């Protein structure tokens, strides 16, 4: 966000369509019309968001988009079909009709399922050729850190700030991130080479931040660069673990930049000017309460001690004290349900 002369940062744009618009996939605001209207995004579709990217890139800057993979998926692992505004509605055997702004015959198609065709093996609501315009990188965080942090945003007193009044385990996002990762690998859009690895040594056997991108657990930066392109003309796998980033910010950011073709400079790790703070406010402001630590920060320095998890028993005790027996049980269940997907992606993380 500090490289405003060459990069344009867009923060979680697909959430507008996922939660609030006529193509919304989430049930979070389904019975809360006032909440959707207050968001200002009731008319946002996947097409309007993609159109925004086109306008932003017309300024000559590269887009760096931080977003959540699950915003591109129907919840609860439901089968996906293409969003109406970017696909075609089924009209009987052998016939289809283009759809604009998430409506068919004037009727809003929300929530999912859409009356549209699916693409073979594509687990998202975005067409494969559109996904192909993005250079994907991936940011992950251990569920034992991310899940209790997210739970805190969905219960009093912080829920009054975030507007998220209940915790939904389906929003953890690890399953969707892994499925997006595997799909992009299967079609050759990322991999087989891995960022930070010697190509002659081979790549990981298994294995997103959208670069136009997905991050935490999400996607992040627009376009395919000359760096980070493997011998097969796909971009290399680039996975960043949040703990590695906090332990070694300069090393990890420099490796990310090398993989995505961005020039690294040490001042990327500082945002202490008035202009920097204003941009942070503009970027994070629509998701109040979720990014307060980032908005109140001015730099990224190595933490003094590496993350050391408490024992399961001590963790459970802490969560019970903070959130009660029911809350602690739900957090533990959600953590346990997502560790396998996290560990799968972790094996591809950049090592410096």
Coordinates of C-alpha atoms in Angstrom, one line a residue:
X1 CA 0.0 0.0 0.0
X2 CA 3.0 2.3 0.3
X3 CA 3.9 2.0 -3.4
X4 CA 1.2 4.3 -4.6
X5 CA 3.2 5.4 -7.7
X6 CA 3.1 1.9 -9.2
X7 CA 0.5 -0.1 -7.3
X8 CA -3.2 0.4 -6.7
X9 CA -4.4 -1.6 -3.7
X10 CA -8.0 -2.9 -3.4
X11 CA -9.1 -4.5 -0.2
X12 CA -11.7 -7.3 -0.2
X13 CA -13.9 -6.1 -3.0
X14 CA -15.6 -9.4 -3.7
X15 CA -17.2 -9.3 -0.2
X16 CA -19.6 -6.6 -1.6
X17 CA -21.2 -9.1 -4.0
X18 CA -20.9 -12.1 -1.6
X19 CA -22.7 -10.5 1.3
X20 CA -24.8 -7.6 0.0
X21 CA -25.6 -7.7 -3.7
X22 CA -28.3 -9.4 -5.9
X23 CA -25.9 -12.3 -6.5
X24 CA -25.1 -12.7 -2.8
X25 CA -23.9 -16.2 -1.8
X26 CA -23.9 -15.7 2.0
X27 CA -27.0 -16.0 4.2
X28 CA -25.5 -13.6 6.8
X29 CA -27.6 -10.6 5.7
X30 CA -30.4 -12.5 3.9
X31 CA -33.0 -11.5 6.5
X32 CA -31.5 -8.1 7.1
X33 CA -32.4 -5.8 4.2
X34 CA -31.5 -2.7 6.3
X35 CA -28.0 -4.1 6.9
X36 CA -27.6 -4.7 3.2
X37 CA -28.8 -1.3 2.3
X38 CA -26.6 0.4 4.9
X39 CA -23.6 -1.2 3.4
X40 CA -24.0 0.7 0.2
X41 CA -23.4 -2.4 -1.9
X42 CA -26.8 -3.7 -2.6
X43 CA -26.2 -3.3 -6.3
X44 CA -22.8 -4.9 -6.4
X45 CA -22.4 -7.9 -8.5
X46 CA -19.3 -9.9 -9.6
X47 CA -19.5 -8.1 -12.9
X48 CA -19.5 -4.6 -11.3
X49 CA -16.4 -5.6 -9.2
X50 CA -14.6 -6.9 -12.3
X51 CA -15.5 -3.8 -14.2
X52 CA -14.0 -1.7 -11.3
X53 CA -10.7 -3.6 -11.8
X54 CA -10.8 -2.6 -15.5
X55 CA -11.2 1.0 -14.6
X56 CA -8.5 0.9 -12.0
X57 CA -5.9 -0.7 -14.3
X58 CA -6.7 2.0 -16.9
X59 CA -4.7 4.4 -14.7
X60 CA -1.5 2.5 -15.7
X61 CA -0.9 0.9 -12.3
X62 CA -0.8 -2.7 -11.3
X63 CA -3.6 -3.8 -9.0
X64 CA -2.8 -5.6 -5.8
X65 CA -6.1 -7.1 -4.6
X66 CA -6.3 -8.7 -1.1
X67 CA -9.4 -10.8 -0.9
X68 CA -10.9 -13.9 0.7
X69 CA -11.2 -17.1 -1.4
X70 CA -14.5 -18.1 0.0
X71 CA -16.1 -15.0 -1.5
X72 CA -15.9 -16.8 -4.8
X73 CA -17.5 -20.0 -3.6
X74 CA -21.0 -21.1 -2.6
X75 CA -20.9 -21.8 1.2
X76 CA -20.9 -25.2 2.8
X77 CA -19.1 -26.8 -0.2
X78 CA -22.3 -26.5 -2.4
X79 CA -21.7 -27.1 -6.1
X80 CA -20.8 -23.9 -8.0
X81 CA -22.3 -22.4 -11.1
X82 CA -21.1 -19.2 -12.7
X83 CA -22.5 -15.9 -11.3
X84 CA -25.3 -14.6 -13.5
X85 CA -23.6 -11.2 -14.2
X86 CA -20.5 -12.9 -15.6
X87 CA -22.2 -16.1 -17.1
X88 CA -25.2 -17.2 -19.1
X89 CA -28.6 -18.3 -17.8
X90 CA -29.9 -21.7 -18.8
X91 CA -32.9 -21.4 -21.2
X92 CA -33.7 -25.1 -22.0
X93 CA -31.8 -27.5 -24.2
X94 CA -29.4 -25.8 -26.5
X95 CA -30.3 -22.3 -25.5
X96 CA -28.7 -19.7 -23.2
X97 CA -29.1 -16.0 -22.6
X98 CA -26.6 -13.5 -21.4
X99 CA -27.4 -12.0 -18.0
X100 CA -26.5 -8.5 -16.7
X101 CA -26.0 -7.3 -13.2
X102 CA -27.3 -10.5 -11.5
X103 CA -30.8 -10.5 -12.8
X104 CA -32.7 -12.9 -15.0
X105 CA -36.0 -11.9 -16.6
X106 CA -36.0 -8.9 -14.1
X107 CA -36.0 -11.2 -11.1
X108 CA -33.1 -11.1 -8.6
X109 CA -31.4 -14.5 -8.3
X110 CA -30.3 -14.5 -4.7
X111 CA -29.2 -16.3 -2.7
X112 CA -27.6 -19.2 -4.4
X113 CA -28.3 -21.4 -6.4
X114 CA -28.1 -19.4 -9.6
X115 CA -30.0 -20.4 -12.8
X116 CA -26.7 -20.7 -14.7
X117 CA -24.4 -23.3 -16.1
X118 CA -21.4 -24.7 -14.2
X119 CA -18.0 -25.0 -15.7
X120 CA -16.4 -28.5 -15.5
X121 CA -14.2 -28.8 -12.4
X122 CA -14.4 -25.1 -11.6
X123 CA -15.3 -24.8 -7.9
X124 CA -15.9 -21.0 -8.1
X125 CA -18.6 -18.7 -9.5
X126 CA -16.1 -16.9 -11.7
X127 CA -15.4 -18.2 -15.2
X128 CA -12.0 -19.9 -15.8
X129 CA -11.0 -17.4 -18.5
X130 CA -11.6 -14.6 -16.0
X131 CA -9.6 -16.3 -13.3
X132 CA -6.9 -16.6 -15.8
X133 CA -6.4 -12.8 -15.8
X134 CA -5.1 -12.9 -12.3
X135 CA -1.7 -13.7 -10.8
X136 CA -2.6 -15.6 -7.6
X137 CA -0.6 -15.7 -4.5
X138 CA -1.8 -17.1 -1.1
X139 CA -1.7 -15.9 2.5
X140 CA -2.4 -18.4 5.3
X141 CA -2.6 -18.2 9.1
X142 CA -2.8 -21.1 11.6
X143 CA -6.4 -21.7 12.6
X144 CA -5.4 -21.7 16.3
X145 CA -4.7 -18.0 15.7
X146 CA -7.2 -17.0 13.1
X147 CA -10.4 -18.7 14.4
X148 CA -10.5 -17.2 17.9
X149 CA -9.5 -13.8 16.5
X150 CA -12.5 -14.0 14.0
X151 CA -14.8 -15.3 16.7
X152 CA -14.0 -12.2 18.8
X153 CA -15.3 -10.0 16.0
X154 CA -18.6 -11.8 15.9
X155 CA -19.6 -11.5 19.6
X156 CA -20.1 -8.6 22.0
X157 CA -18.8 -6.0 22.3
X158 CA -17.0 -6.0 19.0
X159 CA -20.0 -7.2 17.0
X160 CA -21.6 -3.8 17.4
X161 CA -18.7 -2.4 15.4
X162 CA -18.3 -5.1 12.8
X163 CA -22.0 -5.7 12.2
X164 CA -21.3 -9.5 12.3
X165 CA -23.7 -10.7 15.0
X166 CA -23.0 -14.4 14.9
X167 CA -20.0 -16.6 14.2
X168 CA -20.3 -18.7 11.1
X169 CA -17.8 -21.6 10.8
X170 CA -18.3 -21.6 7.1
X171 CA -16.5 -18.3 6.9
X172 CA -13.2 -19.8 8.1
X173 CA -12.3 -20.1 4.5
X174 CA -9.6 -22.8 4.6
X175 CA -11.5 -25.4 2.6
X176 CA -12.3 -22.9 -0.2
X177 CA -8.7 -21.6 -0.3
X178 CA -7.4 -25.2 -0.6
X179 CA -9.9 -26.0 -3.4
X180 CA -9.0 -22.8 -5.3
X181 CA -5.3 -23.6 -4.9
X182 CA -5.8 -27.1 -6.2
X183 CA -8.0 -26.0 -9.1
X184 CA -5.4 -23.4 -10.2
X185 CA -2.7 -26.0 -10.0
X186 CA -4.8 -28.6 -11.9
X187 CA -5.3 -26.2 -14.9
X188 CA -1.7 -25.1 -14.9
X189 CA -2.3 -21.5 -13.8
X190 CA 0.1 -21.8 -10.8
X191 CA 3.0 -24.2 -10.3
X192 CA 4.6 -26.6 -10.5
X193 CA 7.5 -24.5 -9.3
X194 CA 7.4 -23.0 -5.9
X195 CA 8.6 -19.5 -4.9
X196 CA 12.0 -19.6 -3.2
X197 CA 12.8 -23.0 -4.5
X198 CA 15.6 -24.0 -6.9
X199 CA 13.8 -25.3 -10.0
X200 CA 16.4 -28.0 -10.4
X201 CA 15.5 -29.4 -7.1
X202 CA 11.9 -30.0 -8.1
X203 CA 8.7 -28.7 -6.5
X204 CA 6.5 -29.8 -3.6
X205 CA 4.3 -32.7 -4.3
X206 CA 1.1 -31.1 -3.0
X207 CA 0.0 -27.7 -2.8
X208 CA -3.8 -18.5 -2.3
X209 CA -3.6 -14.0 -1.7
X210 CA -5.0 -12.9 -5.2
X211 CA -2.1 -11.0 -7.1
X212 CA -4.8 -9.5 -8.8
X213 CA -5.0 -11.6 -5.7
X214 CA -6.5 -13.8 -2.1
X215 CA -5.2 -13.5 1.6
X216 CA -5.6 -14.6 5.2
X217 CA -7.2 -16.8 4.1
X218 CA -7.3 -15.1 1.0
X219 CA -6.1 -14.0 -2.7
X220 CA -4.0 -10.8 -4.0
X221 CA -1.8 -8.5 -7.6
X222 CA -3.0 -7.9 -11.1
X223 CA -1.3 -9.4 -14.1
X224 CA 1.4 -11.9 -14.7
X225 CA 4.9 -10.6 -14.3
X226 CA 8.2 -11.5 -15.9
X227 CA 9.5 -12.7 -12.5
X228 CA 8.0 -15.7 -10.8
X229 CA 7.0 -17.3 -14.1
X230 CA 7.9 -21.0 -14.3
X231 CA 9.3 -22.8 -17.3
X232 CA 5.7 -24.0 -18.1
X233 CA 4.6 -20.3 -18.4
X234 CA 2.4 -20.5 -15.4
X235 CA 3.3 -18.5 -12.3
X236 CA 5.1 -20.2 -9.5
X237 CA 3.3 -21.3 -6.4
X238 CA 3.6 -18.4 -3.8
X239 CA 2.3 -19.1 -0.4
X240 CA 3.0 -16.9 2.6
X241 CA 2.4 -18.0 6.2
X242 CA 1.5 -15.1 8.5
X243 CA 3.8 -16.4 11.3
X244 CA 6.7 -16.4 8.9
X245 CA 5.8 -12.9 7.8
X246 CA 5.7 -11.6 11.4
X247 CA 9.0 -13.3 12.2
X248 CA 10.9 -12.0 9.1
X249 CA 8.9 -9.2 7.4
X250 CA 11.7 -8.0 5.2
X251 CA 12.8 -11.5 4.0
X252 CA 9.2 -12.7 3.3
X253 CA 8.1 -9.4 1.6
X254 CA 11.3 -9.4 -0.5
X255 CA 10.6 -13.0 -1.6
X256 CA 7.0 -12.2 -2.4
X257 CA 8.1 -9.2 -4.5
X258 CA 10.6 -11.4 -6.4
X259 CA 7.9 -14.0 -7.1
X260 CA 5.4 -11.4 -8.4
X261 CA 7.7 -9.1 -10.2
X262 CA 7.5 -6.1 -7.8
X263 CA 10.6 -4.2 -7.0
X264 CA 11.4 -4.5 -3.3
X265 CA 12.4 -1.6 -1.2
X266 CA 12.8 -1.5 2.6
X267 CA 10.4 1.4 2.9
X268 CA 7.6 -0.9 2.0
X269 CA 7.6 -2.0 5.7
X270 CA 6.8 1.5 6.9
X271 CA 3.6 3.6 6.5
X272 CA 4.0 6.4 8.9
X273 CA 3.1 9.4 6.8
X274 CA -0.3 11.2 6.8
X275 CA -0.9 10.0 3.2
X276 CA -0.1 6.4 4.2
X277 CA -2.6 6.6 7.1
X278 CA -5.3 8.1 5.0
X279 CA -4.9 5.3 2.4
X280 CA -5.1 2.7 5.2
X281 CA -8.3 4.3 6.5
X282 CA -9.8 4.3 3.0
X283 CA -8.9 0.7 2.3
X284 CA -9.9 -0.9 5.7
X285 CA -12.7 1.5 6.7
X286 CA -15.6 -0.5 5.2
X287 CA -14.7 -3.5 7.4
X288 CA -14.8 -1.8 10.7
X289 CA -13.4 -3.7 13.7
X290 CA -11.7 -6.4 11.7
X291 CA -8.5 -4.4 10.9
X292 CA -8.0 -2.1 13.9
X293 CA -4.5 -3.3 14.7
X294 CA -3.4 -2.7 11.1
X295 CA -5.1 0.7 10.9
X296 CA -3.4 1.8 14.1
X297 CA 0.1 0.6 13.1
X298 CA 2.8 2.4 11.2
X299 CA 5.3 -0.3 10.3
X300 CA 6.1 -4.0 10.3
X301 CA 9.0 -5.1 12.4
X302 CA 10.1 -8.6 13.3
X303 CA 8.5 -9.8 16.5
X304 CA 10.9 -10.4 19.3
X305 CA 9.9 -14.0 19.9
X306 CA 8.5 -16.6 17.6
X307 CA 4.9 -17.8 18.0
X308 CA 4.6 -20.6 20.6
X309 CA 1.2 -22.1 21.0
X310 CA -0.2 -22.9 24.4
X311 CA -1.2 -26.4 25.2
X312 CA -4.6 -27.5 24.1
X313 CA -5.8 -27.5 27.7
X314 CA -4.5 -24.0 28.4
X315 CA -6.0 -22.8 25.1
X316 CA -9.4 -24.2 26.0
X317 CA -9.2 -22.6 29.5
X318 CA -8.4 -19.2 28.0
X319 CA -11.3 -19.5 25.5
X320 CA -13.8 -20.5 28.2
X321 CA -12.8 -17.5 30.3
X322 CA -13.3 -15.2 27.4
X323 CA -16.3 -16.7 25.6
X324 CA -17.9 -19.3 27.8
X325 CA -18.2 -23.0 27.5
X326 CA -20.3 -22.9 24.3
X327 CA -18.1 -20.4 22.6
X328 CA -14.9 -22.3 23.5
X329 CA -16.4 -25.5 22.2
X330 CA -17.4 -23.9 18.9
X331 CA -13.9 -22.3 18.4
X332 CA -12.2 -25.7 19.1
X333 CA -14.4 -27.5 16.7
X334 CA -13.8 -24.9 14.0
X335 CA -10.0 -24.9 14.6
X336 CA -9.8 -28.7 14.4
X337 CA -11.9 -28.8 11.2
X338 CA -9.5 -26.5 9.4
X339 CA -6.0 -27.6 10.5
X340 CA -5.7 -30.3 7.8
X341 CA -6.3 -27.7 5.0
X342 CA -3.9 -25.3 6.7
X343 CA -1.1 -27.8 7.0
X344 CA -1.6 -28.9 3.4
X345 CA -1.1 -25.3 2.2
X346 CA 1.7 -24.7 4.7
X347 CA 4.0 -27.2 3.0
X348 CA 4.2 -24.8 0.0
X349 CA 5.0 -21.7 2.1
X350 CA 8.0 -19.6 1.1
X351 CA 11.1 -20.3 3.1
X352 CA 13.8 -17.7 3.4

